[in-house]
Tab-separated table of C-alpha atoms in Angstrom:
chain	number	residue	atom	x	y	z
A	1	ASP	CA	19.593	-22.473	-2.773
A	2	ALA	CA	16.369	-21.436	-1.096
A	3	LYS	CA	17.125	-19.835	2.262
A	4	THR	CA	13.546	-20.191	3.482
A	5	THR	CA	10.927	-22.827	2.744
A	6	GLN	CA	7.221	-22.274	3.279
A	7	PRO	CA	4.110	-24.249	2.314
A	8	ASN	CA	2.501	-22.838	-0.804
A	9	SER	CA	-0.913	-22.482	0.755
A	10	MET	CA	-2.883	-22.957	3.959
A	11	GLU	CA	-6.505	-22.617	4.981
A	12	SER	CA	-8.027	-21.569	8.253
A	13	ASN	CA	-11.514	-21.087	9.577
A	14	GLU	CA	-12.429	-17.602	10.670
A	15	GLU	CA	-11.717	-16.868	14.359
A	16	GLU	CA	-9.475	-19.940	14.623
A	17	PRO	CA	-5.735	-19.694	15.361
A	18	VAL	CA	-3.360	-20.085	12.415
A	19	HIS	CA	0.188	-21.392	12.560
A	20	LEU	CA	2.284	-20.525	9.520
A	21	PRO	CA	5.592	-22.415	9.410
A	22	CYS	CA	8.917	-21.386	7.881
A	23	ASN	CA	11.967	-23.580	7.538
A	24	HIS	CA	15.352	-21.850	7.467
A	25	SER	CA	17.788	-24.647	8.122
A	26	THR	CA	20.830	-22.689	6.851
A	27	ILE	CA	20.261	-19.703	9.127
A	28	SER	CA	23.359	-18.134	10.649
A	29	GLY	CA	23.755	-16.739	14.133
A	30	THR	CA	23.273	-13.135	13.048
A	31	ASP	CA	20.268	-13.647	10.756
A	32	TYR	CA	17.082	-11.967	11.877
A	33	ILE	CA	13.762	-13.561	10.957
A	34	HIS	CA	11.174	-11.167	9.577
A	35	TRP	CA	7.589	-11.773	8.485
A	36	TYR	CA	5.703	-9.645	6.002
A	37	ARG	CA	2.312	-10.154	4.438
A	38	GLN	CA	0.980	-9.032	1.084
A	39	LEU	CA	-2.659	-8.411	0.298
A	40	PRO	CA	-3.790	-8.556	-3.338
A	41	SER	CA	-2.538	-5.654	-5.454
A	42	GLN	CA	-0.647	-4.140	-2.516
A	43	GLY	CA	2.944	-4.013	-1.382
A	44	PRO	CA	4.099	-6.184	1.510
A	45	GLU	CA	3.289	-5.080	5.051
A	46	TYR	CA	5.514	-5.687	8.078
A	47	VAL	CA	4.159	-8.165	10.607
A	48	ILE	CA	6.868	-9.081	13.114
A	49	HIS	CA	10.563	-9.930	13.510
A	50	GLY	CA	12.812	-11.763	15.937
A	51	LEU	CA	16.271	-13.214	16.543
A	52	THR	CA	16.126	-15.930	19.196
A	53	SER	CA	13.314	-15.332	21.651
A	54	ASN	CA	9.628	-15.595	20.935
A	55	VAL	CA	8.035	-12.246	20.115
A	56	ASN	CA	4.543	-10.839	20.433
A	57	ASN	CA	2.937	-7.726	19.008
A	58	ARG	CA	-0.574	-6.548	18.313
A	59	MET	CA	-0.713	-8.359	14.990
A	60	ALA	CA	0.818	-11.741	15.719
A	61	SER	CA	3.280	-13.880	17.651
A	62	LEU	CA	6.536	-15.338	16.399
A	63	ALA	CA	7.755	-18.619	17.810
A	64	ILE	CA	11.393	-19.438	17.032
A	65	ALA	CA	12.720	-22.962	17.450
A	66	GLU	CA	15.552	-23.411	19.913
A	67	ASP	CA	17.989	-24.343	17.126
A	68	ARG	CA	16.599	-21.446	15.034
A	69	LYS	CA	16.195	-23.681	12.002
A	70	SER	CA	12.486	-22.998	11.860
A	71	SER	CA	9.949	-20.461	13.030
A	72	THR	CA	6.186	-20.167	13.173
A	73	LEU	CA	4.026	-17.114	12.722
A	74	ILE	CA	0.909	-17.358	14.858
A	75	LEU	CA	-2.261	-15.436	14.160
A	76	HIS	CA	-4.350	-15.916	17.268
A	77	ARG	CA	-7.779	-15.427	15.686
A	78	ALA	CA	-7.880	-15.328	11.910
A	79	THR	CA	-10.203	-12.823	10.305
A	80	LEU	CA	-11.153	-12.403	6.663
A	81	ARG	CA	-8.802	-9.420	6.522
A	82	ASP	CA	-5.883	-11.741	7.315
A	83	ALA	CA	-6.223	-13.481	3.950
A	84	ALA	CA	-2.913	-12.702	2.251
A	85	VAL	CA	0.425	-14.148	1.175
A	86	TYR	CA	2.741	-14.396	4.185
A	87	TYR	CA	6.477	-14.145	3.568
A	88	CYS	CA	9.236	-15.290	5.866
A	89	MET	CA	12.406	-13.273	5.280
A	90	LEU	CA	15.946	-13.718	6.567
A	91	ARG	CA	18.157	-10.705	7.009
A	92	THR	CA	21.901	-10.755	7.623
A	93	GLY	CA	23.294	-7.266	7.756
A	94	ALA	CA	21.714	-4.156	6.373
A	95	ASN	CA	21.834	-5.130	2.720
A	96	ASN	CA	21.599	-8.919	2.716
A	97	LEU	CA	17.996	-10.003	2.809
A	98	PHE	CA	16.051	-12.819	1.216
A	99	PHE	CA	12.280	-13.264	0.888
A	100	GLY	CA	10.878	-16.769	0.458
A	101	THR	CA	8.100	-17.732	-1.947
A	102	GLY	CA	5.417	-17.214	0.678
A	103	THR	CA	2.306	-19.007	1.953
A	104	ARG	CA	-1.079	-18.019	0.613
A	105	LEU	CA	-3.502	-18.015	3.558
A	106	THR	CA	-7.184	-18.504	2.818
A	107	VAL	CA	-9.620	-17.715	5.624
A	108	ILE	CA	-12.929	-19.527	5.434
A	109	PRO	CA	-15.956	-17.707	6.871
B	1	GLU	CA	1.290	10.079	7.518
B	2	ALA	CA	1.436	9.521	3.780
B	3	GLY	CA	2.791	6.178	2.642
B	4	VAL	CA	5.295	5.324	-0.076
B	5	ALA	CA	4.059	6.600	-3.428
B	6	GLN	CA	4.854	4.971	-6.744
B	7	SER	CA	3.957	5.789	-10.313
B	8	PRO	CA	2.822	4.678	-12.729
B	9	ARG	CA	0.770	1.818	-11.284
B	10	TYR	CA	0.726	-0.064	-14.581
B	11	LYS	CA	2.902	0.044	-17.680
B	12	ILE	CA	2.832	-1.963	-20.894
B	13	ILE	CA	5.740	-1.696	-23.331
B	14	GLU	CA	7.248	-3.568	-26.240
B	15	LYS	CA	10.540	-5.396	-25.763
B	16	ARG	CA	13.608	-3.259	-26.405
B	17	GLN	CA	11.747	-0.125	-25.302
B	18	SER	CA	12.738	1.916	-22.256
B	19	VAL	CA	10.712	2.495	-19.117
B	20	ALA	CA	11.109	4.441	-15.884
B	21	PHE	CA	9.466	4.060	-12.497
B	22	TRP	CA	9.239	6.749	-9.836
B	23	CYS	CA	9.152	6.394	-6.063
B	24	ASN	CA	8.541	8.951	-3.323
B	25	PRO	CA	9.388	7.473	0.106
B	26	ILE	CA	7.859	8.374	3.441
B	27	SER	CA	9.058	11.794	4.534
B	28	GLY	CA	12.213	11.574	6.609
B	29	HIS	CA	13.062	8.001	5.658
B	30	ALA	CA	16.749	7.724	4.924
B	31	THR	CA	16.814	4.273	3.337
B	32	LEU	CA	15.123	3.373	0.066
B	33	TYR	CA	14.854	-0.036	-1.582
B	34	TRP	CA	13.808	-1.216	-5.047
B	35	TYR	CA	12.542	-4.767	-5.456
B	36	GLN	CA	11.482	-6.900	-8.404
B	37	GLN	CA	8.602	-9.324	-7.756
B	38	ILE	CA	7.940	-11.869	-10.474
B	39	LEU	CA	4.501	-13.493	-10.394
B	40	GLY	CA	4.341	-16.241	-7.770
B	41	GLN	CA	7.646	-15.292	-6.141
B	42	GLY	CA	8.755	-13.204	-3.207
B	43	PRO	CA	10.303	-9.776	-3.696
B	44	LYS	CA	13.935	-9.735	-4.826
B	45	LEU	CA	16.084	-6.820	-3.720
B	46	LEU	CA	17.601	-4.903	-6.659
B	47	ILE	CA	19.206	-1.879	-5.034
B	48	GLN	CA	19.348	-0.113	-1.691
B	49	PHE	CA	20.081	3.575	-1.065
B	50	GLN	CA	21.107	5.311	2.132
B	51	ASN	CA	20.182	8.954	1.571
B	52	ASN	CA	21.528	9.538	-1.951
B	53	GLY	CA	24.281	6.938	-1.843
B	54	VAL	CA	24.089	3.338	-3.037
B	55	VAL	CA	24.503	0.800	-0.217
B	56	ASP	CA	24.105	-2.313	-2.330
B	57	ASP	CA	23.345	-2.944	-5.995
B	58	SER	CA	24.775	-6.433	-6.328
B	59	GLN	CA	21.487	-7.846	-7.642
B	60	LEU	CA	20.855	-5.074	-10.153
B	61	PRO	CA	21.396	-6.137	-13.809
B	62	LYS	CA	23.524	-3.137	-14.578
B	63	ASP	CA	23.671	-3.725	-18.306
B	64	ARG	CA	20.035	-2.649	-18.573
B	65	PHE	CA	18.858	-1.399	-15.175
B	66	SER	CA	19.846	1.866	-13.515
B	67	ALA	CA	18.599	3.736	-10.493
B	68	GLU	CA	19.232	7.061	-8.866
B	69	ARG	CA	18.124	8.931	-5.794
B	70	LEU	CA	18.903	12.562	-6.285
B	71	LYS	CA	18.865	14.768	-3.179
B	72	GLY	CA	18.223	11.722	-1.037
B	73	VAL	CA	14.444	11.781	-1.454
B	74	ASP	CA	12.699	10.608	-4.635
B	75	SER	CA	14.112	7.777	-6.682
B	76	THR	CA	13.845	6.576	-10.257
B	77	LEU	CA	14.436	3.056	-11.574
B	78	LYS	CA	15.010	2.703	-15.316
B	79	ILE	CA	15.133	-0.271	-17.654
B	80	GLN	CA	16.766	0.200	-21.047
B	81	PRO	CA	16.185	-1.862	-23.141
B	82	ALA	CA	13.447	-4.030	-21.643
B	83	LYS	CA	13.275	-7.784	-22.129
B	84	LEU	CA	10.306	-10.130	-21.840
B	85	GLU	CA	11.668	-11.525	-18.558
B	86	ASP	CA	11.496	-8.058	-16.990
B	87	SER	CA	7.714	-8.417	-16.709
B	88	ALA	CA	7.097	-8.121	-12.979
B	89	VAL	CA	5.886	-5.821	-10.220
B	90	TYR	CA	8.520	-3.300	-9.172
B	91	LEU	CA	8.193	-2.396	-5.522
B	92	CYS	CA	9.719	0.541	-3.712
B	93	ALA	CA	10.150	0.507	0.069
B	94	SER	CA	11.601	2.899	2.601
B	95	SER	CA	12.744	2.721	6.198
B	96	LEU	CA	13.459	5.369	8.780
B	97	GLU	CA	17.067	4.676	9.562
B	98	TYR	CA	19.965	2.664	8.337
B	99	SER	CA	19.677	0.420	11.355
B	100	GLY	CA	20.562	-2.738	9.552
B	101	VAL	CA	18.882	-5.991	10.352
B	102	ILE	CA	15.876	-4.802	12.304
B	103	ASP	CA	14.531	-1.797	10.425
B	104	THR	CA	10.905	-2.001	9.320
B	105	GLN	CA	10.347	-1.494	5.628
B	106	TYR	CA	7.258	0.306	4.357
B	107	PHE	CA	6.283	-0.695	0.833
B	108	GLY	CA	4.524	1.195	-1.896
B	109	PRO	CA	1.779	-0.393	-4.013
B	110	GLY	CA	4.193	-1.254	-6.819
B	111	THR	CA	4.285	-0.751	-10.577
B	112	ARG	CA	3.156	-3.693	-12.691
B	113	LEU	CA	5.269	-3.881	-15.846
B	114	THR	CA	4.242	-5.993	-18.809
B	115	VAL	CA	6.764	-6.399	-21.635
B	116	LEU	CA	5.270	-7.667	-24.901
């Protein structure tokens, strides 16, 4: 059973906001939501994480639905360097984590 | 600060051969992870170490995969014997503390294994 569901791919114009959705309908109360991104031929890179409240950092914002069954990663102004595969990951406990299949983001100049 | 180092970056072997991957985590990071990433999929956790002890290896195919982290620093992941379905990128990651659900993982560039 997939714990997270993400669209396979999305496109965005450069300097436009991007909203990357993740569905995690089976999330439990103690699961944290993490986002990582992976550039070609590199390992994943941490983006942001949250539990219940919306979160902001210098890279992105994370909006978490009130029922926590979905979340959205928001890139406020997409740049060409943001082209990557974005993974939504659920983590319950220190050693129970699950990466989804990811969304490939293409940024159009 | 140096990142997570992995070697080799690429490896091609015949099925039934053995192979080993090496990982050097960020200095001072207590927790080390090994992942398998098959093409088109997200990373799958194989094993997690806290210092030199195994925290979780429930996803590690122990009949052919083994891993160790001597002295709580470097780690080696071995496959013996390899199968065609082991073709994947093997990622190593480390984190500063064993803080559970919120620790940030830092990934190495990975080793791409091709089994012919």
